PDB file of C-alpha atoms in Angstrom:
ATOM      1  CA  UNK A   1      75.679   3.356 -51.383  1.00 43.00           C
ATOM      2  CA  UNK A   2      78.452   3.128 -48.446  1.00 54.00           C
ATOM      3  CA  UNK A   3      78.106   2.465 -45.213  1.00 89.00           C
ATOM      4  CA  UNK A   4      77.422   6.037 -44.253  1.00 96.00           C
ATOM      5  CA  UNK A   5      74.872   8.118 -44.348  1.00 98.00           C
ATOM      6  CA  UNK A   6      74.325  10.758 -47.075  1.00 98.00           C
ATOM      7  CA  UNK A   7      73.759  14.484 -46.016  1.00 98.00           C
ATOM      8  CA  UNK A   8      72.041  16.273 -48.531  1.00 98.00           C
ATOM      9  CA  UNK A   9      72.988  20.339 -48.277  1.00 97.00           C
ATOM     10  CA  UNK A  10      73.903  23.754 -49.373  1.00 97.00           C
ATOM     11  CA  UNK A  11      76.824  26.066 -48.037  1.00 95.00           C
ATOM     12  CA  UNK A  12      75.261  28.476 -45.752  1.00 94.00           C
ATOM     13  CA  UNK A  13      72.026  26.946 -45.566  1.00 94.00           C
ATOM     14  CA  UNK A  14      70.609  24.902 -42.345  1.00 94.00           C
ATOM     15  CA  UNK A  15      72.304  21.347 -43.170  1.00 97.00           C
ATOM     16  CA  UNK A  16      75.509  23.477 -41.649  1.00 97.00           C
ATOM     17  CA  UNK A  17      74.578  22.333 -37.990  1.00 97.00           C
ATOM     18  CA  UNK A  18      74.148  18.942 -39.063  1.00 98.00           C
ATOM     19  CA  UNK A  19      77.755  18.893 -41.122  1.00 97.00           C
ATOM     20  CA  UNK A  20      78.577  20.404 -37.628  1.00 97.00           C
ATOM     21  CA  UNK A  21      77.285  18.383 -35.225  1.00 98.00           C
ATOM     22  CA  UNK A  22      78.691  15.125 -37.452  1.00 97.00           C
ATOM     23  CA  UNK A  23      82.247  16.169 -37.099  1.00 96.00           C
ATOM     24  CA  UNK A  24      82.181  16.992 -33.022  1.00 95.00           C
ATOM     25  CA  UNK A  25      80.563  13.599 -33.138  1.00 96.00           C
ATOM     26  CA  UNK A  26      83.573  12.181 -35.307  1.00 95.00           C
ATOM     27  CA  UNK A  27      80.471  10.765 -37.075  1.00 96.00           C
ATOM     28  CA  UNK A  28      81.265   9.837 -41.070  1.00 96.00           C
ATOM     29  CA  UNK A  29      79.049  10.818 -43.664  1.00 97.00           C
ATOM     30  CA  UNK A  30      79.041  11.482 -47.461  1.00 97.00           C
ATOM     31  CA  UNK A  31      78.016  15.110 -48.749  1.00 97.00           C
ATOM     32  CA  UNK A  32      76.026  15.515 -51.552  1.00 98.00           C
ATOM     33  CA  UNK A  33      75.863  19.840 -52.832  1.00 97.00           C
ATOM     34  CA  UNK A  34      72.307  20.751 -53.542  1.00 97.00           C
ATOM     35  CA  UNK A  35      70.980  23.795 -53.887  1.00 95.00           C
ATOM     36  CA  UNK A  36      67.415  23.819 -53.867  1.00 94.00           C
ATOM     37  CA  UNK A  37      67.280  27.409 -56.004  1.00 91.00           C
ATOM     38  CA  UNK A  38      70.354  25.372 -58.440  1.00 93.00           C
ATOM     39  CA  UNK A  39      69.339  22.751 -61.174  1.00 95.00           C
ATOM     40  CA  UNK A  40      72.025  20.290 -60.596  1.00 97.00           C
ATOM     41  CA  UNK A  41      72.680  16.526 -60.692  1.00 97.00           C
ATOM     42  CA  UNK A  42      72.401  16.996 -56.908  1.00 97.00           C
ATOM     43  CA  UNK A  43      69.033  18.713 -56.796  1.00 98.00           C
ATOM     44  CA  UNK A  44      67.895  15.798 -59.582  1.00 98.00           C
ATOM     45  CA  UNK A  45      68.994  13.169 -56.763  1.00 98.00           C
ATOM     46  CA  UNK A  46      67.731  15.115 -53.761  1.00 98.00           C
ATOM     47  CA  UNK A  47      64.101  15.171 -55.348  1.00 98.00           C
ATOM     48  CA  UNK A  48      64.529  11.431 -55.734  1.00 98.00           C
ATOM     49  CA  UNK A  49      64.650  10.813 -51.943  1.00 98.00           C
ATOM     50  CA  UNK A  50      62.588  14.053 -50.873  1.00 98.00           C
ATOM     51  CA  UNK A  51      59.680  15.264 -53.121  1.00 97.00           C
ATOM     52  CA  UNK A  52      60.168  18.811 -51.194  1.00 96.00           C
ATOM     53  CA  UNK A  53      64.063  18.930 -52.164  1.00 96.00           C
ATOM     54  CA  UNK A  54      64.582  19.618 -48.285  1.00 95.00           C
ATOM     55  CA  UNK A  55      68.418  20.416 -46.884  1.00 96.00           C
ATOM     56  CA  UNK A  56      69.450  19.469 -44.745  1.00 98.00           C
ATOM     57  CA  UNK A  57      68.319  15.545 -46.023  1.00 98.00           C
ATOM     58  CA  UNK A  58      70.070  12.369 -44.716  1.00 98.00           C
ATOM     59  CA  UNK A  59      69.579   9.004 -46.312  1.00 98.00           C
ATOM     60  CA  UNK A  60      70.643   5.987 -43.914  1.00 98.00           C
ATOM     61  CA  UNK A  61      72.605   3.369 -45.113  1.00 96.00           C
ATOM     62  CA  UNK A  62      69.671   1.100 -45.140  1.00 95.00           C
ATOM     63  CA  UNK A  63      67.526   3.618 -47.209  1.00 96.00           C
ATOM     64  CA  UNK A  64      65.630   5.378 -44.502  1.00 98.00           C
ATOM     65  CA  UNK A  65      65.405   8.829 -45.177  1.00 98.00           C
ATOM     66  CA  UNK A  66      65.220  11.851 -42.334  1.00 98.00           C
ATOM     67  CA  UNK A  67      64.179  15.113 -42.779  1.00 97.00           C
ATOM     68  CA  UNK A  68      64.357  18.120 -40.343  1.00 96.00           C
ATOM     69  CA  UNK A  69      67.517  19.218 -38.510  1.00 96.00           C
ATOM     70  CA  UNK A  70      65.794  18.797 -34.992  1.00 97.00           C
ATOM     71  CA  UNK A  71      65.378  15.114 -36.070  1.00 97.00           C
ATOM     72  CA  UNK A  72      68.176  14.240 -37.850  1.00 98.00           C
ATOM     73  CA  UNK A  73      70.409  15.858 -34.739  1.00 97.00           C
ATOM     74  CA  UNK A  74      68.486  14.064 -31.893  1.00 97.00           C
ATOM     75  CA  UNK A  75      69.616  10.493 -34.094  1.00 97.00           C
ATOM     76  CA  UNK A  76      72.566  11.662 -33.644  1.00 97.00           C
ATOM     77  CA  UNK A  77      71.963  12.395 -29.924  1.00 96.00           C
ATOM     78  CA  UNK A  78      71.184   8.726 -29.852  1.00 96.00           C
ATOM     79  CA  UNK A  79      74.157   7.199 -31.565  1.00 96.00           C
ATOM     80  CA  UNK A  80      76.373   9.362 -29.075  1.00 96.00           C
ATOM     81  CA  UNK A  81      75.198   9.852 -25.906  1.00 95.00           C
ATOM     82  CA  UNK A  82      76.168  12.726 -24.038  1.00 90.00           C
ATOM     83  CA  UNK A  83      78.119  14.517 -26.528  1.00 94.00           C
ATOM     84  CA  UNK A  84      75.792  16.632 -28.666  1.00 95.00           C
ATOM     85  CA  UNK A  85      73.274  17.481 -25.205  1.00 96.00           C
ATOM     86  CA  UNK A  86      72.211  16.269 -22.058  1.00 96.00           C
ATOM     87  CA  UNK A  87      70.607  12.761 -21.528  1.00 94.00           C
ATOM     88  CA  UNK A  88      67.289  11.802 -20.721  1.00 93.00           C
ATOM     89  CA  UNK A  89      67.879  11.784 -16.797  1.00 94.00           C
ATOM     90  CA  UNK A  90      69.891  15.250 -16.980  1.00 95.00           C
ATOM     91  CA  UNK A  91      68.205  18.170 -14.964  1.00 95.00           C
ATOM     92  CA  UNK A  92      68.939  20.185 -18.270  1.00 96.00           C
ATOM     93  CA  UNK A  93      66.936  17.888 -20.559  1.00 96.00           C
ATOM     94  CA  UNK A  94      63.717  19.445 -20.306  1.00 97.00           C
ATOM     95  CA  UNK A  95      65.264  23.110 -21.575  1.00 97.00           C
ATOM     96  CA  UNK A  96      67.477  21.614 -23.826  1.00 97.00           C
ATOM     97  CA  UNK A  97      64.550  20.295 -25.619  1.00 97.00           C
ATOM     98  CA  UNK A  98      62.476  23.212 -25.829  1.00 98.00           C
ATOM     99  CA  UNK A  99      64.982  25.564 -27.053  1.00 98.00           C
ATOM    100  CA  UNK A 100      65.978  22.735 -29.535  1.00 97.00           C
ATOM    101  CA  UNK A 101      62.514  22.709 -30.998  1.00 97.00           C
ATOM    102  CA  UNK A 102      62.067  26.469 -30.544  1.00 98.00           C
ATOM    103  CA  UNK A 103      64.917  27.689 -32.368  1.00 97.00           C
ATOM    104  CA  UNK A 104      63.406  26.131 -36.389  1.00 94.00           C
ATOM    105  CA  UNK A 105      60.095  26.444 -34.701  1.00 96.00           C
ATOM    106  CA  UNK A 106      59.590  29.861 -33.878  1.00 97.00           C
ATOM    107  CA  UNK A 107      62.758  31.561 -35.979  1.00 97.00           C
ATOM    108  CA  UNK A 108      63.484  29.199 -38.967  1.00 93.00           C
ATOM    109  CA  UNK A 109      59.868  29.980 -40.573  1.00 94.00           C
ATOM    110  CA  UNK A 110      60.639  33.562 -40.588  1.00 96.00           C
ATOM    111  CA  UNK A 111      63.852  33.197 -43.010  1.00 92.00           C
ATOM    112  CA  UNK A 112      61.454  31.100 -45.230  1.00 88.00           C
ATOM    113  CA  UNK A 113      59.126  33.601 -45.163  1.00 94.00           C
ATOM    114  CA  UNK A 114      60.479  36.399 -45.495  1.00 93.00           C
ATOM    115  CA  UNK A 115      62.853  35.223 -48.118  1.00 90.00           C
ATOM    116  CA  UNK A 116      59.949  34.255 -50.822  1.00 91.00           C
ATOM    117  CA  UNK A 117      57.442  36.940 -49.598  1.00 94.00           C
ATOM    118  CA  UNK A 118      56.303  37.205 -53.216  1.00 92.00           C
ATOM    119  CA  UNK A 119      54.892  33.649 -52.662  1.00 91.00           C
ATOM    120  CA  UNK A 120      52.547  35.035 -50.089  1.00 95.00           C
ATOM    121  CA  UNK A 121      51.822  38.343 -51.125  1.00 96.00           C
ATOM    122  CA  UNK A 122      51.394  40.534 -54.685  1.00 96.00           C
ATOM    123  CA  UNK A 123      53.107  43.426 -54.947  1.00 96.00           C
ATOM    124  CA  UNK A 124      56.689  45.177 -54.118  1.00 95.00           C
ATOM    125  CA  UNK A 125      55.224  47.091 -51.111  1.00 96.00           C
ATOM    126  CA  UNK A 126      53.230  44.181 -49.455  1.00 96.00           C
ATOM    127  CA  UNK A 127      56.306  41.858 -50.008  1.00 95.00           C
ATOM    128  CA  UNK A 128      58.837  44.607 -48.690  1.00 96.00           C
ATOM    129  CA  UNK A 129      56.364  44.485 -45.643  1.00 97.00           C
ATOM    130  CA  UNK A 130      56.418  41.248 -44.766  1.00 97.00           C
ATOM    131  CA  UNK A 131      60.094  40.954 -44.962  1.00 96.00           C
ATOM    132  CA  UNK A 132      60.357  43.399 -42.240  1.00 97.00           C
ATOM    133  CA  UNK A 133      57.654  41.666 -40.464  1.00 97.00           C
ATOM    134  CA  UNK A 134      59.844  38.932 -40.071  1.00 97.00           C
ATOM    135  CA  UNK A 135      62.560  40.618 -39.053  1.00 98.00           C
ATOM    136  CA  UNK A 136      61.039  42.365 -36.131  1.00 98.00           C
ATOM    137  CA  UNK A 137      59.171  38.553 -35.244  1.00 98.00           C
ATOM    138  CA  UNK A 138      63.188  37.382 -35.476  1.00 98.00           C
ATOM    139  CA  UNK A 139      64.463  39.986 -33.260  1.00 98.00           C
ATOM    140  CA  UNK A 140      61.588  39.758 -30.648  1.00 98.00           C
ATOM    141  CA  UNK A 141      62.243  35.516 -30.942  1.00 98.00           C
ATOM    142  CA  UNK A 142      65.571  36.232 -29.753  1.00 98.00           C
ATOM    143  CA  UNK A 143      65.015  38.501 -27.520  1.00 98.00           C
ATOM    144  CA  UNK A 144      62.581  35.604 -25.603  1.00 98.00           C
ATOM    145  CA  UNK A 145      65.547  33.567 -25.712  1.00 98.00           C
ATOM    146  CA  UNK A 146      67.855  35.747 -24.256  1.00 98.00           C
ATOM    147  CA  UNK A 147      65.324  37.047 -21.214  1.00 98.00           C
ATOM    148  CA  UNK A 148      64.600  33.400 -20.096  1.00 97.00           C
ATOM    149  CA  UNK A 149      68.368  31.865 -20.865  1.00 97.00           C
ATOM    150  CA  UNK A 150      70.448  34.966 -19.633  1.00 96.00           C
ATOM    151  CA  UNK A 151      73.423  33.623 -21.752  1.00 94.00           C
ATOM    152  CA  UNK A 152      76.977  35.361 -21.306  1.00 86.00           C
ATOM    153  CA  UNK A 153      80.208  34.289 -23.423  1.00 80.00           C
ATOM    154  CA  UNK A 154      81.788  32.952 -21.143  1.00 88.00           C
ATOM    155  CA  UNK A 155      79.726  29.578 -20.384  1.00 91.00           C
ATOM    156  CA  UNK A 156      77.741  27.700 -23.218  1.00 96.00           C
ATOM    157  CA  UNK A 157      73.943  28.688 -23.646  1.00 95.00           C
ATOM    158  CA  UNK A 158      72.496  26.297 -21.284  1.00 94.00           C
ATOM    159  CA  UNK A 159      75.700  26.774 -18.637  1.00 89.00           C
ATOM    160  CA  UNK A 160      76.661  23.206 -18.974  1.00 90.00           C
ATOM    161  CA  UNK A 161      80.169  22.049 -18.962  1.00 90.00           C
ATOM    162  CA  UNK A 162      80.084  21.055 -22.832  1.00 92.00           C
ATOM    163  CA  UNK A 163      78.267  23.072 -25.653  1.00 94.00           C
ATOM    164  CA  UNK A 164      75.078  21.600 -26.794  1.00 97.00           C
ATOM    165  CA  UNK A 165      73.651  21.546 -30.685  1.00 97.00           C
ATOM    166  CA  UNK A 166      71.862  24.672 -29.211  1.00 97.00           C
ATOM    167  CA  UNK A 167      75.007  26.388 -29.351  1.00 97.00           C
ATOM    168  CA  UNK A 168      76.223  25.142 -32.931  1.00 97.00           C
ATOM    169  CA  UNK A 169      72.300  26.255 -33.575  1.00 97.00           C
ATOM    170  CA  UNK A 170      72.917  29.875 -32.444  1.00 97.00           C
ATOM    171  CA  UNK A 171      76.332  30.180 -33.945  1.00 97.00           C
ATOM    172  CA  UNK A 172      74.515  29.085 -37.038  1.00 97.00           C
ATOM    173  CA  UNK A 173      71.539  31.174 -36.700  1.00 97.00           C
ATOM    174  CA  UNK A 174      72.713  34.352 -35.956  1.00 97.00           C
ATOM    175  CA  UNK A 175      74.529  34.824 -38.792  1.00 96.00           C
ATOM    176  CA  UNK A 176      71.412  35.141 -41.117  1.00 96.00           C
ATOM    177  CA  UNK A 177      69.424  38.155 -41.492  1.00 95.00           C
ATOM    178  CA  UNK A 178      68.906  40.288 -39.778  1.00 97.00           C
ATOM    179  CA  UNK A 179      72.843  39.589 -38.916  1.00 96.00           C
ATOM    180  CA  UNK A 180      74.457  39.222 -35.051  1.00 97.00           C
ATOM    181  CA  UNK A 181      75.169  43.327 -34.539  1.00 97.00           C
ATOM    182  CA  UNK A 182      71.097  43.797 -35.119  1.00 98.00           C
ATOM    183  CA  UNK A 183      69.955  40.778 -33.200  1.00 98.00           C
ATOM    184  CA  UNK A 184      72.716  41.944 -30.661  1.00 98.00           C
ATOM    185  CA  UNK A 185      70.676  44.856 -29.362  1.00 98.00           C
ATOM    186  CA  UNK A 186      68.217  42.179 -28.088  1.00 98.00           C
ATOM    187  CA  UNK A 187      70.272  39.541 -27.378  1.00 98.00           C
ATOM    188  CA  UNK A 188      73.588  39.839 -26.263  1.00 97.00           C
ATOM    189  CA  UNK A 189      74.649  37.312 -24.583  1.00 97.00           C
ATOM    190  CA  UNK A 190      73.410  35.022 -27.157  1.00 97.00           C
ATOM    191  CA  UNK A 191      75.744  36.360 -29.879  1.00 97.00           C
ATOM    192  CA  UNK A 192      78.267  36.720 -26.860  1.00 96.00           C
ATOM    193  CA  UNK A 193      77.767  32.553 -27.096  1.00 97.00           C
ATOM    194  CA  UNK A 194      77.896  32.389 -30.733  1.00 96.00           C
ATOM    195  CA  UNK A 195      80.963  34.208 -30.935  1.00 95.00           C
ATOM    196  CA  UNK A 196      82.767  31.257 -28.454  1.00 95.00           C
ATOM    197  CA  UNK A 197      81.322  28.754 -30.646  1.00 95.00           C
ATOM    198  CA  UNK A 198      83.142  30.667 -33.590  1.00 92.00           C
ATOM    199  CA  UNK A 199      86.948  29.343 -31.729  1.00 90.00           C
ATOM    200  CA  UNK A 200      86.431  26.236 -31.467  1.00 92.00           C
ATOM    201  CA  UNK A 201      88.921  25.001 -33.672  1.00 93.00           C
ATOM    202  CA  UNK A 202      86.971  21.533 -34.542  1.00 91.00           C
ATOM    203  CA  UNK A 203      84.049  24.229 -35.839  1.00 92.00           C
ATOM    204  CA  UNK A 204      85.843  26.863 -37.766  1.00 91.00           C
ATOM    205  CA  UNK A 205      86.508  24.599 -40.774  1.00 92.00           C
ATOM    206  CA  UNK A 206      82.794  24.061 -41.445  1.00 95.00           C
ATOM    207  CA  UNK A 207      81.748  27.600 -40.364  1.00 94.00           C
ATOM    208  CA  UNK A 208      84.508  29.054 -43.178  1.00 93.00           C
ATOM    209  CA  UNK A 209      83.061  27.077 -45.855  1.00 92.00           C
ATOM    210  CA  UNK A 210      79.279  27.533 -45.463  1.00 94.00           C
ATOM    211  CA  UNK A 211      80.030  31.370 -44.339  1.00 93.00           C
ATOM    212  CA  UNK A 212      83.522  32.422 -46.395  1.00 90.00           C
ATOM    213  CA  UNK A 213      81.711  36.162 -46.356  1.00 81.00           C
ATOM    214  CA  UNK A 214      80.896  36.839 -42.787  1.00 70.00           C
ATOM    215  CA  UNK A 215      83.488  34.546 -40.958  1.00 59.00           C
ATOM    216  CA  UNK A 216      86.333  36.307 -39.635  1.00 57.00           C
ATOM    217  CA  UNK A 217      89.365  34.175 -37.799  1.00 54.00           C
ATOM    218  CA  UNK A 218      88.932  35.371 -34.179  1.00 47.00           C
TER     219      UNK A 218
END
């Protein structure tokens, strides 16, 4: 193994913020394609590390292995202060952490839900059901956001000088189902902020080749 980390991940998938949040850092890393639904050599050395074949997944260079987003992107908090969020002394800190847990807490279920429903119910109708379930839970999720944030495009989601991971989150985020024109009839402002993150030009790279479908040069 080098002396970098390993990031274990799939295009389109959640380890996207992390590859994201690595190269605003200027952080190195190796990348290792595995897609949990894909038998490949990288799945086979994924479940060597992680039993649940997690992505994102980040091996240290010592061995230590990290699970979660949230996690791995507060590590990286750590090795780079003030460039990924506020610090520990910032005003901002306290709702910078909430919506940083929030946003896999209270959304990220409902995309791994709602994507296996069969796993939770039996039958075409009940499964149909629950997928829709989670849509309208997404949609009202955002909608919190948006009512207690009151986002616009033109400053970053917590109006700080510098975008936070909650922004990369977002820009992320929003672009799953139910897609950013449905989840824009609740939330506005945060797809107004998404759409900013989409320009940055240190961003676009990674967004074009985890979303070559939906992204669209601005």
């Amino acid at each position: 193994m080098t002396g970098k980390p390993t990031l274990y991940g799939a295009p389109g998938c959640g380890s996207a913020v992390v590859e994201a949040a690595f190269t605003l850092t200027g952080e190195g890393y190796d990348y290792v394609e595995a897609e949990p639904w894909t038998p490949s050599a990288g799945v086979e050395a994924l479940r060597a590390v992680n039993p649940l074949v997690q992505i994102p997944t980040l091996v240290l260079p010592g061995g230590a292995v990290m699970t979660e987003s949230v996690a791995i992107l507060l590590w990286l908090m750590e090795r780079h202060p003030g460039v990924l969020g506020p610090g520990p002394d910032d005003p901002a800190r306290p709702s910078f952490l909430r919506w940083l847990v929030y946003l896999p807490a209270a959304i990220y279920p409902m995309y791994t839900v709602g994507d296996f429903a069969d796993r939770w119910v039996t039958g075409a109708t009940a499964a149909a059901e629950l997928k829709q379930a989670t849509i309208d839970r997404t949609l009202f999720c955002w909608q919190v956001m948006e009512r207690a944030l009151k986002p616009d495009g033109d400053a970053w989601l917590l109006d700080m000088p510098d975008l936070t991971v909650l922004d990369l989150y977002i820009s992320m985020m929003t672009r799953w189902r139910p897609g950013r024109e449905a989840i824009r009839t609740v939330a506005p402002g945060i797809v107004a902020v998404a759409e900013r993150v989409d320009k940055m030009p240190v961003v676009k790279p990674v967004w074009k080749r985890h979303f070559p479908d939906e992204y669209t040069d601005p």
